[in-house]
mmCIF file of C-alpha atoms in Angstrom:
data_model
loop_
_atom_site.group_PDB
_atom_site.id
_atom_site.type_symbol
_atom_site.label_atom_id
_atom_site.label_comp_id
_atom_site.label_asym_id
_atom_site.label_seq_id
_atom_site.Cartn_x
_atom_site.Cartn_y
_atom_site.Cartn_z
ATOM 1 C CA UNK V 1 0.000 0.000 0.000
ATOM 2 C CA UNK V 2 1.407 3.402 -1.012
ATOM 3 C CA UNK V 3 -0.062 5.899 1.421
ATOM 4 C CA UNK V 4 0.820 9.549 1.044
ATOM 5 C CA UNK V 5 1.820 11.204 4.274
ATOM 6 C CA UNK V 6 2.095 14.978 4.552
ATOM 7 C CA UNK V 7 4.374 16.312 7.237
ATOM 8 C CA UNK V 8 4.139 19.856 8.533
ATOM 9 C CA UNK V 9 7.059 21.809 9.877
ATOM 10 C CA UNK V 10 6.122 22.902 13.439
ATOM 11 C CA UNK V 11 8.677 25.712 13.544
ATOM 12 C CA UNK V 12 7.549 29.262 12.769
ATOM 13 C CA UNK V 13 8.087 30.690 9.357
ATOM 14 C CA UNK V 14 10.696 33.391 9.137
ATOM 15 C CA UNK V 15 9.056 36.401 7.534
ATOM 16 C CA UNK V 16 11.173 38.052 4.868
ATOM 17 C CA UNK V 17 9.623 41.480 5.364
ATOM 18 C CA UNK V 18 8.084 43.065 8.405
ATOM 19 C CA UNK V 19 4.753 44.748 7.847
ATOM 20 C CA UNK V 20 4.566 48.203 9.373
ATOM 21 C CA UNK V 21 1.843 48.680 11.882
ATOM 22 C CA UNK V 22 -1.191 50.923 11.626
ATOM 23 C CA UNK V 23 -0.796 54.434 12.960
ATOM 24 C CA UNK V 24 -3.037 55.522 15.805
ATOM 25 C CA UNK V 25 -4.994 58.760 15.637
ATOM 26 C CA UNK V 26 -2.644 61.683 16.239
ATOM 27 C CA UNK V 27 -4.871 62.928 19.047
ATOM 28 C CA UNK V 28 -6.493 60.378 21.357
ATOM 29 C CA UNK V 29 -8.665 62.904 23.207
ATOM 30 C CA UNK V 30 -12.249 61.761 22.786
ATOM 31 C CA UNK V 31 -11.124 58.502 21.160
ATOM 32 C CA UNK V 32 -11.686 55.073 22.684
ATOM 33 C CA UNK V 33 -8.687 52.980 23.631
ATOM 34 C CA UNK V 34 -9.331 49.331 24.412
ATOM 35 C CA UNK V 35 -7.518 47.863 27.395
ATOM 36 C CA UNK V 36 -7.104 44.138 26.785
ATOM 37 C CA UNK V 37 -6.251 42.325 30.016
ATOM 38 C CA UNK V 38 -4.528 39.085 29.051
ATOM 39 C CA UNK V 39 -5.413 37.497 32.375
ATOM 40 C CA UNK V 40 -2.048 37.336 34.127
ATOM 41 C CA UNK V 41 -2.115 37.478 37.891
ATOM 42 C CA UNK V 42 -1.793 41.101 39.093
ATOM 43 C CA UNK V 43 -2.024 42.521 35.566
ATOM 44 C CA UNK V 44 -5.427 44.085 36.263
ATOM 45 C CA UNK V 45 -3.884 46.269 38.958
ATOM 46 C CA UNK V 46 -1.491 47.786 36.423
ATOM 47 C CA UNK V 47 -4.359 48.222 33.947
ATOM 48 C CA UNK V 48 -6.593 49.821 36.615
ATOM 49 C CA UNK V 49 -4.039 52.555 37.192
ATOM 50 C CA UNK V 50 -3.258 52.958 33.487
ATOM 51 C CA UNK V 51 -6.975 53.382 32.806
ATOM 52 C CA UNK V 52 -7.266 56.142 35.428
ATOM 53 C CA UNK V 53 -4.243 57.933 33.952
ATOM 54 C CA UNK V 54 -5.637 57.732 30.415
ATOM 55 C CA UNK V 55 -9.061 58.957 31.476
ATOM 56 C CA UNK V 56 -7.441 61.896 33.297
ATOM 57 C CA UNK V 57 -5.961 62.861 29.900
ATOM 58 C CA UNK V 58 -9.340 62.777 28.168
ATOM 59 C CA UNK V 59 -8.934 59.338 26.615
ATOM 60 C CA UNK V 60 -12.020 57.143 26.711
ATOM 61 C CA UNK V 61 -11.326 53.533 27.675
ATOM 62 C CA UNK V 62 -13.097 50.246 27.309
ATOM 63 C CA UNK V 63 -12.042 47.073 29.140
ATOM 64 C CA UNK V 64 -11.732 43.595 27.671
ATOM 65 C CA UNK V 65 -10.367 40.400 29.183
ATOM 66 C CA UNK V 66 -9.069 37.177 27.720
ATOM 67 C CA UNK V 67 -10.275 33.972 29.385
ATOM 68 C CA UNK V 68 -6.686 32.690 29.524
ATOM 69 C CA UNK V 69 -3.238 34.093 28.897
ATOM 70 C CA UNK V 70 -2.023 30.888 27.266
ATOM 71 C CA UNK V 71 -4.078 31.300 24.098
ATOM 72 C CA UNK V 72 -4.849 34.052 21.662
ATOM 73 C CA UNK V 73 -7.955 36.106 22.327
ATOM 74 C CA UNK V 74 -11.250 34.625 21.187
ATOM 75 C CA UNK V 75 -12.471 35.955 17.826
ATOM 76 C CA UNK V 76 -15.541 37.644 19.398
ATOM 77 C CA UNK V 77 -13.235 39.582 21.752
ATOM 78 C CA UNK V 78 -11.034 40.712 18.857
ATOM 79 C CA UNK V 79 -14.128 41.682 16.844
ATOM 80 C CA UNK V 80 -15.484 43.706 19.772
ATOM 81 C CA UNK V 81 -12.195 45.589 20.163
ATOM 82 C CA UNK V 82 -12.040 46.206 16.406
ATOM 83 C CA UNK V 83 -15.561 47.620 16.231
ATOM 84 C CA UNK V 84 -15.623 49.560 19.516
ATOM 85 C CA UNK V 85 -12.116 51.069 19.754
ATOM 86 C CA UNK V 86 -9.748 53.378 17.925
ATOM 87 C CA UNK V 87 -6.607 51.794 19.419
ATOM 88 C CA UNK V 88 -5.675 49.068 21.919
ATOM 89 C CA UNK V 89 -3.258 48.475 24.770
ATOM 90 C CA UNK V 90 -2.575 44.822 25.578
ATOM 91 C CA UNK V 91 -1.188 44.129 29.050
ATOM 92 C CA UNK V 92 0.595 42.645 30.929
ATOM 93 C CA UNK V 93 2.783 39.854 29.507
ATOM 94 C CA UNK V 94 5.453 38.350 31.723
ATOM 95 C CA UNK V 95 6.163 34.897 30.318
ATOM 96 C CA UNK V 96 6.921 33.216 27.009
ATOM 97 C CA UNK V 97 3.526 31.790 26.095
ATOM 98 C CA UNK V 98 1.582 34.920 27.018
ATOM 99 C CA UNK V 99 4.108 37.076 25.130
ATOM 100 C CA UNK V 100 3.595 34.949 22.033
ATOM 101 C CA UNK V 101 -0.203 34.981 22.310
ATOM 102 C CA UNK V 102 -0.330 38.728 23.029
ATOM 103 C CA UNK V 103 1.898 39.446 20.034
ATOM 104 C CA UNK V 104 -0.448 37.488 17.801
ATOM 105 C CA UNK V 105 -3.426 39.375 19.293
ATOM 106 C CA UNK V 106 -1.671 42.692 18.626
ATOM 107 C CA UNK V 107 -0.975 41.659 15.028
ATOM 108 C CA UNK V 108 -4.521 40.384 14.509
ATOM 109 C CA UNK V 109 -6.035 43.642 15.758
ATOM 110 C CA UNK V 110 -3.635 45.650 13.609
ATOM 111 C CA UNK V 111 -4.750 43.648 10.554
ATOM 112 C CA UNK V 112 -8.321 44.620 11.517
ATOM 113 C CA UNK V 113 -7.273 48.291 11.435
ATOM 114 C CA UNK V 114 -6.743 48.802 15.170
ATOM 115 C CA UNK V 115 -3.274 50.083 16.090
ATOM 116 C CA UNK V 116 -1.899 49.017 19.420
ATOM 117 C CA UNK V 117 0.907 48.555 21.863
ATOM 118 C CA UNK V 118 1.794 45.595 24.044
ATOM 119 C CA UNK V 119 3.026 46.052 27.618
ATOM 120 C CA UNK V 120 5.433 43.343 28.751
ATOM 121 C CA UNK V 121 8.012 42.828 31.466
ATOM 122 C CA UNK V 122 11.673 43.404 30.661
ATOM 123 C CA UNK V 123 12.582 39.704 30.669
ATOM 124 C CA UNK V 124 10.557 39.235 27.481
ATOM 125 C CA UNK V 125 11.992 42.039 25.367
ATOM 126 C CA UNK V 126 13.873 39.535 23.170
ATOM 127 C CA UNK V 127 10.907 37.140 22.958
ATOM 128 C CA UNK V 128 8.645 39.955 21.733
ATOM 129 C CA UNK V 129 11.178 41.022 19.101
ATOM 130 C CA UNK V 130 11.653 37.453 17.875
ATOM 131 C CA UNK V 131 7.916 36.784 17.763
ATOM 132 C CA UNK V 132 7.344 39.967 15.757
ATOM 133 C CA UNK V 133 10.128 38.954 13.387
ATOM 134 C CA UNK V 134 8.682 35.472 12.953
ATOM 135 C CA UNK V 135 5.230 36.755 12.013
ATOM 136 C CA UNK V 136 6.494 39.713 9.972
ATOM 137 C CA UNK V 137 5.018 42.474 12.094
ATOM 138 C CA UNK V 138 6.732 45.588 13.423
ATOM 139 C CA UNK V 139 4.799 45.637 16.692
ATOM 140 C CA UNK V 140 5.019 48.363 19.318
ATOM 141 C CA UNK V 141 5.945 47.551 22.888
ATOM 142 C CA UNK V 142 6.608 49.073 26.283
ATOM 143 C CA UNK V 143 8.515 47.232 28.997
ATOM 144 C CA UNK V 144 8.007 47.417 32.749
ATOM 145 C CA UNK V 145 10.135 45.763 35.474
ATOM 146 C CA UNK V 146 10.087 41.997 35.907
ATOM 147 C CA UNK V 147 8.682 40.131 37.804
ATOM 148 C CA UNK V 148 5.252 41.467 38.641
ATOM 149 C CA UNK V 149 3.488 38.758 40.691
ATOM 150 C CA UNK V 150 5.392 39.558 43.875
ATOM 151 C CA UNK V 151 4.860 43.330 43.625
ATOM 152 C CA UNK V 152 2.538 45.401 45.755
ATOM 153 C CA UNK V 153 -0.398 47.249 44.285
ATOM 154 C CA UNK V 154 1.506 50.487 44.908
ATOM 155 C CA UNK V 155 4.454 49.189 42.876
ATOM 156 C CA UNK V 156 2.209 48.105 40.002
ATOM 157 C CA UNK V 157 0.554 51.516 40.026
ATOM 158 C CA UNK V 158 4.004 53.123 40.005
ATOM 159 C CA UNK V 159 4.870 51.038 36.906
ATOM 160 C CA UNK V 160 1.773 52.471 35.218
ATOM 161 C CA UNK V 161 2.693 56.004 36.311
ATOM 162 C CA UNK V 162 6.200 55.567 34.932
ATOM 163 C CA UNK V 163 5.087 53.981 31.643
ATOM 164 C CA UNK V 164 1.945 55.887 30.617
ATOM 165 C CA UNK V 165 3.805 58.515 28.560
ATOM 166 C CA UNK V 166 5.767 55.832 26.710
ATOM 167 C CA UNK V 167 2.599 53.781 26.157
ATOM 168 C CA UNK V 168 0.912 56.790 24.555
ATOM 169 C CA UNK V 169 4.024 57.620 22.540
ATOM 170 C CA UNK V 170 4.365 54.051 21.194
ATOM 171 C CA UNK V 171 0.655 53.904 20.478
ATOM 172 C CA UNK V 172 1.035 56.661 17.918
#
């Protein structure tokens, strides 16, 4: 019996060219920025403070949450962000699998016309860059100190205070 077997290469494709990302509106005042919580422990505390800081600057926010950080966002969540927001901030990645999934979410939303930025911890700077290179996407990122699970709420809020200007800058 001559059966044909197809094998698939499980390694990521190396993209030859990186696609530039969508540009955010030049002025976010009165615009809606989605805050996509990837579901990492303590990430919501960072996002809570970031949301307050954005709202104080006249930026409207809308919250979304992934059911798990180990998978990409469900299609209905991505569709909601794409139809209800002008830009997105995805936070807070602090491990390899969530960095990979968040990068794919960022790329998927960008392909839907929603520019964004991913907030990650410093340990995953290289992983984010490699993931972007593998999928051919020049994603925007901001890095906060690693680790985050053992931080106090005050420290997580301080990370948001220290990063909000860079988040807004990278969003544009």
